[in-house]
């Protein structure tokens, strides 16, 4: 059982985490949800389309202008509080690697800390434990936040993913983070080249077999773009194909830009796998 905020999710229940970037320079939407009104409209749309988690980020993942902890908090804390007020049942996640930001957003009502940079600030897990929040434990290959990989190598990338994420997860539980609120993430593109991310996808079942719920952040990423030689705005089909494979292999949480499309893919895979009945079953019965 995965438990986040007020919500519980069964072992075969796919969960959508919708991305809401509070940045003026996000790689995908170039700041479309930087201001409060469009960001809140995005939350409402995502929830309507089937997202159970809203993932709020105040710093773009890639290189760019420096964003201080104070500025990151300014972009996220008040917004977290407003989302909590308007959508009391939605799970609020904040994408941050900084403990001081984690503290502020948990105080404002966040349920989950999405540590996409793999424990670079070890105090973030302590914050999650103190507030009873969930934690995403990600493999980033030891990369510093907001840096791109350069000639990174692994003897076995999946073995390294397992070593790092399981270590982070067990440490989080030892610190007091509820075990049922800890997820592991292979960290597609983070500290990895395209072949590494493809192998992590192909062998995703090895992460699922650990028993920890697996989160994948695939949406429109560079490994999809390089695989198909497509620019950012033409990666949706590749993303959805990768989502279907990940769902078949047992991933549970999907961090996405396109909520409605992802919902259909996940429902179709779940139904083929026998975990969900068809929405309608009239054919051959009339």
PDB file of C-alpha atoms in Angstrom:
ATOM      1  CA  UNK A   1       0.000   0.000   0.000  1.00  0.00           C
ATOM      2  CA  UNK A   2       1.312   3.434  -1.006  1.00  0.00           C
ATOM      3  CA  UNK A   3       0.134   6.166   1.354  1.00  0.00           C
ATOM      4  CA  UNK A   4       0.626   9.854   0.488  1.00  0.00           C
ATOM      5  CA  UNK A   5      -1.182  12.623   2.320  1.00  0.00           C
ATOM      6  CA  UNK A   6      -4.831  11.639   2.689  1.00  0.00           C
ATOM      7  CA  UNK A   7      -4.669   9.126  -0.146  1.00  0.00           C
ATOM      8  CA  UNK A   8      -3.944   5.407  -0.235  1.00  0.00           C
ATOM      9  CA  UNK A   9      -3.155   3.565  -3.458  1.00  0.00           C
ATOM     10  CA  UNK A  10      -3.327  -0.174  -3.990  1.00  0.00           C
ATOM     11  CA  UNK A  11      -0.373  -2.152  -5.373  1.00  0.00           C
ATOM     12  CA  UNK A  12      -1.782  -2.285  -8.916  1.00  0.00           C
ATOM     13  CA  UNK A  13      -3.200   1.234  -8.968  1.00  0.00           C
ATOM     14  CA  UNK A  14      -1.303   3.514 -11.382  1.00  0.00           C
ATOM     15  CA  UNK A  15      -0.930   7.060 -10.120  1.00  0.00           C
ATOM     16  CA  UNK A  16      -0.410  10.221 -12.161  1.00  0.00           C
ATOM     17  CA  UNK A  17       1.761  13.039 -10.839  1.00  0.00           C
ATOM     18  CA  UNK A  18       1.112  16.200 -12.840  1.00  0.00           C
ATOM     19  CA  UNK A  19       3.954  18.680 -13.316  1.00  0.00           C
ATOM     20  CA  UNK A  20       3.354  22.326 -12.417  1.00  0.00           C
ATOM     21  CA  UNK A  21       6.501  24.378 -12.922  1.00  0.00           C
ATOM     22  CA  UNK A  22       6.698  27.682 -11.043  1.00  0.00           C
ATOM     23  CA  UNK A  23       9.667  28.762 -13.128  1.00  0.00           C
ATOM     24  CA  UNK A  24       9.999  31.328 -15.933  1.00  0.00           C
ATOM     25  CA  UNK A  25      12.382  29.099 -17.921  1.00  0.00           C
ATOM     26  CA  UNK A  26      11.071  25.514 -17.749  1.00  0.00           C
ATOM     27  CA  UNK A  27      12.296  23.368 -20.630  1.00  0.00           C
ATOM     28  CA  UNK A  28       8.851  22.243 -21.771  1.00  0.00           C
ATOM     29  CA  UNK A  29       6.424  25.125 -21.319  1.00  0.00           C
ATOM     30  CA  UNK A  30       8.836  28.089 -21.088  1.00  0.00           C
ATOM     31  CA  UNK A  31       7.162  29.489 -17.997  1.00  0.00           C
ATOM     32  CA  UNK A  32       3.480  28.984 -18.865  1.00  0.00           C
ATOM     33  CA  UNK A  33       2.616  28.298 -15.216  1.00  0.00           C
ATOM     34  CA  UNK A  34       5.018  30.748 -13.587  1.00  0.00           C
ATOM     35  CA  UNK A  35       2.194  33.114 -12.606  1.00  0.00           C
ATOM     36  CA  UNK A  36      -0.411  32.043 -10.049  1.00  0.00           C
ATOM     37  CA  UNK A  37      -3.576  32.135 -12.186  1.00  0.00           C
ATOM     38  CA  UNK A  38      -2.403  29.868 -15.018  1.00  0.00           C
ATOM     39  CA  UNK A  39      -0.692  27.604 -12.485  1.00  0.00           C
ATOM     40  CA  UNK A  40      -3.908  27.151 -10.509  1.00  0.00           C
ATOM     41  CA  UNK A  41      -5.815  26.558 -13.748  1.00  0.00           C
ATOM     42  CA  UNK A  42      -3.273  23.874 -14.601  1.00  0.00           C
ATOM     43  CA  UNK A  43      -3.841  22.204 -11.225  1.00  0.00           C
ATOM     44  CA  UNK A  44      -7.601  22.187 -11.726  1.00  0.00           C
ATOM     45  CA  UNK A  45      -7.269  20.749 -15.226  1.00  0.00           C
ATOM     46  CA  UNK A  46      -4.818  18.077 -14.080  1.00  0.00           C
ATOM     47  CA  UNK A  47      -7.055  16.963 -11.224  1.00  0.00           C
ATOM     48  CA  UNK A  48     -10.075  16.859 -13.551  1.00  0.00           C
ATOM     49  CA  UNK A  49      -8.130  14.722 -16.031  1.00  0.00           C
ATOM     50  CA  UNK A  50      -7.113  12.198 -13.393  1.00  0.00           C
ATOM     51  CA  UNK A  51      -3.979  13.352 -11.591  1.00  0.00           C
ATOM     52  CA  UNK A  52      -3.818  12.345  -7.926  1.00  0.00           C
ATOM     53  CA  UNK A  53      -0.523  14.151  -7.245  1.00  0.00           C
ATOM     54  CA  UNK A  54       0.506  17.682  -8.171  1.00  0.00           C
ATOM     55  CA  UNK A  55       4.292  18.114  -8.357  1.00  0.00           C
ATOM     56  CA  UNK A  56       5.323  21.739  -7.875  1.00  0.00           C
ATOM     57  CA  UNK A  57       8.819  22.859  -8.822  1.00  0.00           C
ATOM     58  CA  UNK A  58      10.500  26.206  -8.302  1.00  0.00           C
ATOM     59  CA  UNK A  59      13.797  25.548 -10.104  1.00  0.00           C
ATOM     60  CA  UNK A  60      14.266  24.099 -13.592  1.00  0.00           C
ATOM     61  CA  UNK A  61      16.285  20.894 -13.649  1.00  0.00           C
ATOM     62  CA  UNK A  62      18.767  22.012 -16.287  1.00  0.00           C
ATOM     63  CA  UNK A  63      21.416  24.735 -16.206  1.00  0.00           C
ATOM     64  CA  UNK A  64      20.253  28.327 -16.130  1.00  0.00           C
ATOM     65  CA  UNK A  65      20.100  31.403 -13.964  1.00  0.00           C
ATOM     66  CA  UNK A  66      20.951  30.818 -10.330  1.00  0.00           C
ATOM     67  CA  UNK A  67      17.913  30.429  -8.076  1.00  0.00           C
ATOM     68  CA  UNK A  68      18.539  30.909  -4.367  1.00  0.00           C
ATOM     69  CA  UNK A  69      16.720  28.903  -1.711  1.00  0.00           C
ATOM     70  CA  UNK A  70      14.859  32.058  -0.776  1.00  0.00           C
ATOM     71  CA  UNK A  71      13.658  32.591  -4.334  1.00  0.00           C
ATOM     72  CA  UNK A  72      12.732  28.920  -4.716  1.00  0.00           C
ATOM     73  CA  UNK A  73      10.647  29.168  -1.538  1.00  0.00           C
ATOM     74  CA  UNK A  74       9.020  32.385  -2.751  1.00  0.00           C
ATOM     75  CA  UNK A  75       7.915  30.608  -5.921  1.00  0.00           C
ATOM     76  CA  UNK A  76       6.521  27.538  -4.176  1.00  0.00           C
ATOM     77  CA  UNK A  77       5.455  28.012  -0.545  1.00  0.00           C
ATOM     78  CA  UNK A  78       2.486  30.342  -1.033  1.00  0.00           C
ATOM     79  CA  UNK A  79       1.351  28.328  -4.030  1.00  0.00           C
ATOM     80  CA  UNK A  80       1.464  25.092  -2.009  1.00  0.00           C
ATOM     81  CA  UNK A  81      -0.710  26.725   0.636  1.00  0.00           C
ATOM     82  CA  UNK A  82      -3.249  27.879  -1.963  1.00  0.00           C
ATOM     83  CA  UNK A  83      -3.403  24.471  -3.661  1.00  0.00           C
ATOM     84  CA  UNK A  84      -3.888  22.885  -0.243  1.00  0.00           C
ATOM     85  CA  UNK A  85      -6.769  25.272   0.434  1.00  0.00           C
ATOM     86  CA  UNK A  86      -8.500  24.742  -2.915  1.00  0.00           C
ATOM     87  CA  UNK A  87      -7.836  21.018  -3.327  1.00  0.00           C
ATOM     88  CA  UNK A  88      -7.791  19.473   0.160  1.00  0.00           C
ATOM     89  CA  UNK A  89      -7.655  15.871  -1.066  1.00  0.00           C
ATOM     90  CA  UNK A  90      -4.978  16.174  -3.729  1.00  0.00           C
ATOM     91  CA  UNK A  91      -1.475  14.956  -2.884  1.00  0.00           C
ATOM     92  CA  UNK A  92       0.936  17.884  -3.048  1.00  0.00           C
ATOM     93  CA  UNK A  93       4.520  17.102  -3.989  1.00  0.00           C
ATOM     94  CA  UNK A  94       7.356  19.605  -4.206  1.00  0.00           C
ATOM     95  CA  UNK A  95      10.357  18.987  -6.435  1.00  0.00           C
ATOM     96  CA  UNK A  96      13.314  20.274  -4.395  1.00  0.00           C
ATOM     97  CA  UNK A  97      16.712  19.112  -3.226  1.00  0.00           C
ATOM     98  CA  UNK A  98      17.039  21.728  -0.456  1.00  0.00           C
ATOM     99  CA  UNK A  99      16.129  20.957   3.150  1.00  0.00           C
ATOM    100  CA  UNK A 100      15.222  24.557   3.979  1.00  0.00           C
ATOM    101  CA  UNK A 101      12.752  24.660   1.084  1.00  0.00           C
ATOM    102  CA  UNK A 102      11.405  21.253   2.074  1.00  0.00           C
ATOM    103  CA  UNK A 103      10.792  22.526   5.585  1.00  0.00           C
ATOM    104  CA  UNK A 104       8.892  25.570   4.330  1.00  0.00           C
ATOM    105  CA  UNK A 105       6.665  23.686   1.892  1.00  0.00           C
ATOM    106  CA  UNK A 106       5.847  20.953   4.405  1.00  0.00           C
ATOM    107  CA  UNK A 107       4.827  23.674   6.841  1.00  0.00           C
ATOM    108  CA  UNK A 108       2.553  25.029   4.093  1.00  0.00           C
ATOM    109  CA  UNK A 109       0.903  21.650   3.501  1.00  0.00           C
ATOM    110  CA  UNK A 110       3.056  19.551   1.144  1.00  0.00           C
ATOM    111  CA  UNK A 111       2.654  15.771   1.480  1.00  0.00           C
ATOM    112  CA  UNK A 112       5.646  14.572  -0.533  1.00  0.00           C
ATOM    113  CA  UNK A 113       9.195  15.762  -1.188  1.00  0.00           C
ATOM    114  CA  UNK A 114      10.445  14.803  -4.641  1.00  0.00           C
ATOM    115  CA  UNK A 115      14.225  14.713  -4.231  1.00  0.00           C
ATOM    116  CA  UNK A 116      15.221  14.456  -7.890  1.00  0.00           C
ATOM    117  CA  UNK A 117      18.948  14.959  -7.182  1.00  0.00           C
ATOM    118  CA  UNK A 118      19.449  11.844  -5.122  1.00  0.00           C
ATOM    119  CA  UNK A 119      20.048  12.988  -1.578  1.00  0.00           C
ATOM    120  CA  UNK A 120      22.574  15.723  -2.338  1.00  0.00           C
ATOM    121  CA  UNK A 121      21.240  17.429   0.814  1.00  0.00           C
ATOM    122  CA  UNK A 122      20.975  14.625   3.395  1.00  0.00           C
ATOM    123  CA  UNK A 123      18.870  16.815   5.678  1.00  0.00           C
ATOM    124  CA  UNK A 124      15.923  16.703   3.265  1.00  0.00           C
ATOM    125  CA  UNK A 125      15.046  13.175   4.406  1.00  0.00           C
ATOM    126  CA  UNK A 126      15.148  14.406   8.003  1.00  0.00           C
ATOM    127  CA  UNK A 127      12.601  17.083   7.098  1.00  0.00           C
ATOM    128  CA  UNK A 128      10.309  14.473   5.528  1.00  0.00           C
ATOM    129  CA  UNK A 129      10.571  12.369   8.673  1.00  0.00           C
ATOM    130  CA  UNK A 130       9.835  15.298  10.955  1.00  0.00           C
ATOM    131  CA  UNK A 131       6.647  16.203   9.079  1.00  0.00           C
ATOM    132  CA  UNK A 132       5.525  12.669   8.268  1.00  0.00           C
ATOM    133  CA  UNK A 133       5.834  13.492   4.580  1.00  0.00           C
ATOM    134  CA  UNK A 134       6.671  11.050   1.828  1.00  0.00           C
ATOM    135  CA  UNK A 135       9.991  11.034  -0.015  1.00  0.00           C
ATOM    136  CA  UNK A 136      11.051  10.177  -3.563  1.00  0.00           C
ATOM    137  CA  UNK A 137      14.520   8.614  -3.549  1.00  0.00           C
ATOM    138  CA  UNK A 138      16.131   9.174  -6.936  1.00  0.00           C
ATOM    139  CA  UNK A 139      19.277   7.962  -8.656  1.00  0.00           C
ATOM    140  CA  UNK A 140      21.157  10.925 -10.128  1.00  0.00           C
ATOM    141  CA  UNK A 141      24.557   9.294 -10.541  1.00  0.00           C
ATOM    142  CA  UNK A 142      26.164  11.623  -8.011  1.00  0.00           C
ATOM    143  CA  UNK A 143      25.536  14.639 -10.242  1.00  0.00           C
ATOM    144  CA  UNK A 144      25.389  18.110  -8.768  1.00  0.00           C
ATOM    145  CA  UNK A 145      21.984  19.808  -9.081  1.00  0.00           C
ATOM    146  CA  UNK A 146      21.276  21.463 -12.424  1.00  0.00           C
ATOM    147  CA  UNK A 147      24.243  19.920 -14.240  1.00  0.00           C
ATOM    148  CA  UNK A 148      24.170  17.800 -17.375  1.00  0.00           C
ATOM    149  CA  UNK A 149      25.971  14.445 -17.609  1.00  0.00           C
ATOM    150  CA  UNK A 150      29.285  14.373 -19.453  1.00  0.00           C
ATOM    151  CA  UNK A 151      30.848  11.061 -20.482  1.00  0.00           C
ATOM    152  CA  UNK A 152      29.350   9.339 -17.445  1.00  0.00           C
ATOM    153  CA  UNK A 153      29.985   5.581 -17.227  1.00  0.00           C
ATOM    154  CA  UNK A 154      28.670   2.693 -15.143  1.00  0.00           C
ATOM    155  CA  UNK A 155      29.772  -0.915 -14.981  1.00  0.00           C
ATOM    156  CA  UNK A 156      26.057  -1.725 -14.632  1.00  0.00           C
ATOM    157  CA  UNK A 157      23.712   1.250 -14.543  1.00  0.00           C
ATOM    158  CA  UNK A 158      20.782  -0.661 -13.044  1.00  0.00           C
ATOM    159  CA  UNK A 159      22.966  -2.163 -10.316  1.00  0.00           C
ATOM    160  CA  UNK A 160      24.039   1.377  -9.428  1.00  0.00           C
ATOM    161  CA  UNK A 161      20.434   2.589  -9.488  1.00  0.00           C
ATOM    162  CA  UNK A 162      19.448  -0.181  -7.099  1.00  0.00           C
ATOM    163  CA  UNK A 163      22.382   0.434  -4.772  1.00  0.00           C
ATOM    164  CA  UNK A 164      21.709   4.170  -4.493  1.00  0.00           C
ATOM    165  CA  UNK A 165      17.913   4.237  -4.358  1.00  0.00           C
ATOM    166  CA  UNK A 166      17.598   1.356  -1.909  1.00  0.00           C
ATOM    167  CA  UNK A 167      20.222   2.939   0.310  1.00  0.00           C
ATOM    168  CA  UNK A 168      18.370   6.253   0.282  1.00  0.00           C
ATOM    169  CA  UNK A 169      15.041   4.540   0.947  1.00  0.00           C
ATOM    170  CA  UNK A 170      16.303   2.514   3.891  1.00  0.00           C
ATOM    171  CA  UNK A 171      18.008   5.574   5.358  1.00  0.00           C
ATOM    172  CA  UNK A 172      14.766   7.540   5.051  1.00  0.00           C
ATOM    173  CA  UNK A 173      12.819   4.858   6.901  1.00  0.00           C
ATOM    174  CA  UNK A 174      15.506   4.653   9.588  1.00  0.00           C
ATOM    175  CA  UNK A 175      15.146   8.408  10.084  1.00  0.00           C
ATOM    176  CA  UNK A 176      11.391   8.052  10.545  1.00  0.00           C
ATOM    177  CA  UNK A 177       9.844   8.563   7.100  1.00  0.00           C
ATOM    178  CA  UNK A 178       6.840   6.198   6.899  1.00  0.00           C
ATOM    179  CA  UNK A 179       7.858   3.149   4.866  1.00  0.00           C
ATOM    180  CA  UNK A 180       4.569   3.225   2.969  1.00  0.00           C
ATOM    181  CA  UNK A 181       5.351   6.784   1.847  1.00  0.00           C
ATOM    182  CA  UNK A 182       8.771   6.173   0.274  1.00  0.00           C
ATOM    183  CA  UNK A 183       9.224   5.738  -3.486  1.00  0.00           C
ATOM    184  CA  UNK A 184      12.251   4.997  -5.635  1.00  0.00           C
ATOM    185  CA  UNK A 185      12.977   6.636  -9.014  1.00  0.00           C
ATOM    186  CA  UNK A 186      15.614   5.452 -11.515  1.00  0.00           C
ATOM    187  CA  UNK A 187      16.173   9.073 -12.511  1.00  0.00           C
ATOM    188  CA  UNK A 188      15.899   8.983 -16.297  1.00  0.00           C
ATOM    189  CA  UNK A 189      18.376  11.458 -17.857  1.00  0.00           C
ATOM    190  CA  UNK A 190      19.774  12.488 -14.446  1.00  0.00           C
ATOM    191  CA  UNK A 191      23.447  11.537 -14.458  1.00  0.00           C
ATOM    192  CA  UNK A 192      22.792   9.310 -17.463  1.00  0.00           C
ATOM    193  CA  UNK A 193      23.121   9.282 -21.218  1.00  0.00           C
ATOM    194  CA  UNK A 194      20.351   8.046 -23.510  1.00  0.00           C
ATOM    195  CA  UNK A 195      21.543   4.434 -23.526  1.00  0.00           C
ATOM    196  CA  UNK A 196      21.593   4.405 -19.721  1.00  0.00           C
ATOM    197  CA  UNK A 197      18.008   5.686 -19.563  1.00  0.00           C
ATOM    198  CA  UNK A 198      16.858   3.132 -22.121  1.00  0.00           C
ATOM    199  CA  UNK A 199      18.487   0.321 -20.150  1.00  0.00           C
ATOM    200  CA  UNK A 200      16.886   1.592 -16.941  1.00  0.00           C
ATOM    201  CA  UNK A 201      13.522   1.400 -18.703  1.00  0.00           C
ATOM    202  CA  UNK A 202      14.160  -2.042 -20.175  1.00  0.00           C
ATOM    203  CA  UNK A 203      15.162  -3.423 -16.751  1.00  0.00           C
ATOM    204  CA  UNK A 204      12.609  -1.500 -14.696  1.00  0.00           C
ATOM    205  CA  UNK A 205      11.204  -4.776 -13.416  1.00  0.00           C
ATOM    206  CA  UNK A 206      14.328  -5.189 -11.283  1.00  0.00           C
ATOM    207  CA  UNK A 207      13.366  -2.059  -9.342  1.00  0.00           C
ATOM    208  CA  UNK A 208       9.749  -3.202  -9.043  1.00  0.00           C
ATOM    209  CA  UNK A 209      10.894  -6.545  -7.630  1.00  0.00           C
ATOM    210  CA  UNK A 210      12.414  -4.759  -4.615  1.00  0.00           C
ATOM    211  CA  UNK A 211       8.909  -4.072  -3.313  1.00  0.00           C
ATOM    212  CA  UNK A 212       9.332  -0.303  -3.150  1.00  0.00           C
ATOM    213  CA  UNK A 213       6.832   1.645  -5.272  1.00  0.00           C
ATOM    214  CA  UNK A 214       8.576   2.906  -8.390  1.00  0.00           C
ATOM    215  CA  UNK A 215       8.121   6.419  -9.776  1.00  0.00           C
ATOM    216  CA  UNK A 216       9.196   7.244 -13.313  1.00  0.00           C
ATOM    217  CA  UNK A 217       9.707  10.733 -14.707  1.00  0.00           C
ATOM    218  CA  UNK A 218       9.729  10.193 -18.464  1.00  0.00           C
ATOM    219  CA  UNK A 219       7.787  13.107 -19.853  1.00  0.00           C
ATOM    220  CA  UNK A 220       9.328  14.571 -23.024  1.00  0.00           C
ATOM    221  CA  UNK A 221      12.854  13.921 -21.785  1.00  0.00           C
ATOM    222  CA  UNK A 222      16.035  14.021 -23.845  1.00  0.00           C
ATOM    223  CA  UNK A 223      16.413  10.235 -23.990  1.00  0.00           C
ATOM    224  CA  UNK A 224      13.049  10.103 -25.773  1.00  0.00           C
ATOM    225  CA  UNK A 225      14.081  12.938 -28.072  1.00  0.00           C
ATOM    226  CA  UNK A 226      17.420  11.365 -28.947  1.00  0.00           C
ATOM    227  CA  UNK A 227      15.894   7.919 -29.466  1.00  0.00           C
ATOM    228  CA  UNK A 228      13.465   9.299 -32.049  1.00  0.00           C
ATOM    229  CA  UNK A 229      15.445  12.400 -33.100  1.00  0.00           C
ATOM    230  CA  UNK A 230      12.581  14.681 -32.106  1.00  0.00           C
ATOM    231  CA  UNK A 231      12.535  18.159 -30.521  1.00  0.00           C
ATOM    232  CA  UNK A 232      10.843  18.752 -27.176  1.00  0.00           C
ATOM    233  CA  UNK A 233       7.398  19.498 -28.580  1.00  0.00           C
ATOM    234  CA  UNK A 234       7.329  16.285 -30.656  1.00  0.00           C
ATOM    235  CA  UNK A 235       8.126  13.755 -27.925  1.00  0.00           C
ATOM    236  CA  UNK A 236       4.643  12.950 -26.650  1.00  0.00           C
ATOM    237  CA  UNK A 237       4.216   9.713 -28.617  1.00  0.00           C
ATOM    238  CA  UNK A 238       7.634   8.464 -27.560  1.00  0.00           C
ATOM    239  CA  UNK A 239       6.839   9.375 -23.970  1.00  0.00           C
ATOM    240  CA  UNK A 240       3.541   7.497 -24.069  1.00  0.00           C
ATOM    241  CA  UNK A 241       5.205   4.416 -25.576  1.00  0.00           C
ATOM    242  CA  UNK A 242       7.774   4.467 -22.776  1.00  0.00           C
ATOM    243  CA  UNK A 243       4.962   4.941 -20.271  1.00  0.00           C
ATOM    244  CA  UNK A 244       3.172   1.839 -21.568  1.00  0.00           C
ATOM    245  CA  UNK A 245       6.334  -0.260 -21.249  1.00  0.00           C
ATOM    246  CA  UNK A 246       6.961   1.076 -17.744  1.00  0.00           C
ATOM    247  CA  UNK A 247       3.381   0.315 -16.723  1.00  0.00           C
ATOM    248  CA  UNK A 248       3.631  -3.238 -18.045  1.00  0.00           C
ATOM    249  CA  UNK A 249       6.830  -3.711 -16.043  1.00  0.00           C
ATOM    250  CA  UNK A 250       5.149  -2.499 -12.868  1.00  0.00           C
ATOM    251  CA  UNK A 251       5.991   1.171 -12.238  1.00  0.00           C
ATOM    252  CA  UNK A 252       3.294   2.838 -10.144  1.00  0.00           C
ATOM    253  CA  UNK A 253       3.702   6.631 -10.258  1.00  0.00           C
ATOM    254  CA  UNK A 254       4.149   8.664 -13.471  1.00  0.00           C
ATOM    255  CA  UNK A 255       5.372  12.260 -13.421  1.00  0.00           C
ATOM    256  CA  UNK A 256       3.906  13.811 -16.569  1.00  0.00           C
ATOM    257  CA  UNK A 257       2.956  16.903 -18.542  1.00  0.00           C
ATOM    258  CA  UNK A 258       0.121  15.265 -20.550  1.00  0.00           C
ATOM    259  CA  UNK A 259      -2.312  13.962 -17.945  1.00  0.00           C
ATOM    260  CA  UNK A 260      -5.319  12.904 -20.049  1.00  0.00           C
ATOM    261  CA  UNK A 261      -3.211  11.008 -22.582  1.00  0.00           C
ATOM    262  CA  UNK A 262      -1.237   9.276 -19.844  1.00  0.00           C
ATOM    263  CA  UNK A 263      -4.455   8.291 -18.060  1.00  0.00           C
ATOM    264  CA  UNK A 264      -5.675   6.476 -21.171  1.00  0.00           C
ATOM    265  CA  UNK A 265      -2.377   4.646 -21.617  1.00  0.00           C
ATOM    266  CA  UNK A 266      -2.280   3.546 -17.981  1.00  0.00           C
ATOM    267  CA  UNK A 267      -5.924   2.447 -18.004  1.00  0.00           C
ATOM    268  CA  UNK A 268      -5.374   0.427 -21.179  1.00  0.00           C
ATOM    269  CA  UNK A 269      -2.285  -1.331 -19.814  1.00  0.00           C
ATOM    270  CA  UNK A 270      -3.985  -2.008 -16.472  1.00  0.00           C
ATOM    271  CA  UNK A 271      -6.959  -3.541 -18.256  1.00  0.00           C
ATOM    272  CA  UNK A 272      -4.794  -5.729 -20.487  1.00  0.00           C
ATOM    273  CA  UNK A 273      -2.921  -6.866 -17.376  1.00  0.00           C
ATOM    274  CA  UNK A 274      -6.204  -7.783 -15.699  1.00  0.00           C
ATOM    275  CA  UNK A 275      -6.055  -5.181 -12.935  1.00  0.00           C
ATOM    276  CA  UNK A 276      -8.920  -3.046 -14.258  1.00  0.00           C
ATOM    277  CA  UNK A 277     -12.191  -3.959 -16.012  1.00  0.00           C
ATOM    278  CA  UNK A 278     -13.104  -2.296 -19.317  1.00  0.00           C
ATOM    279  CA  UNK A 279     -15.080   0.916 -18.845  1.00  0.00           C
ATOM    280  CA  UNK A 280     -17.710  -0.520 -21.210  1.00  0.00           C
ATOM    281  CA  UNK A 281     -18.145  -4.116 -22.375  1.00  0.00           C
ATOM    282  CA  UNK A 282     -21.024  -4.374 -24.855  1.00  0.00           C
ATOM    283  CA  UNK A 283     -19.365  -5.927 -27.884  1.00  0.00           C
ATOM    284  CA  UNK A 284     -20.776  -9.361 -28.673  1.00  0.00           C
ATOM    285  CA  UNK A 285     -23.388  -9.115 -25.933  1.00  0.00           C
ATOM    286  CA  UNK A 286     -26.203  -7.217 -27.697  1.00  0.00           C
TER     287      UNK A 286
END
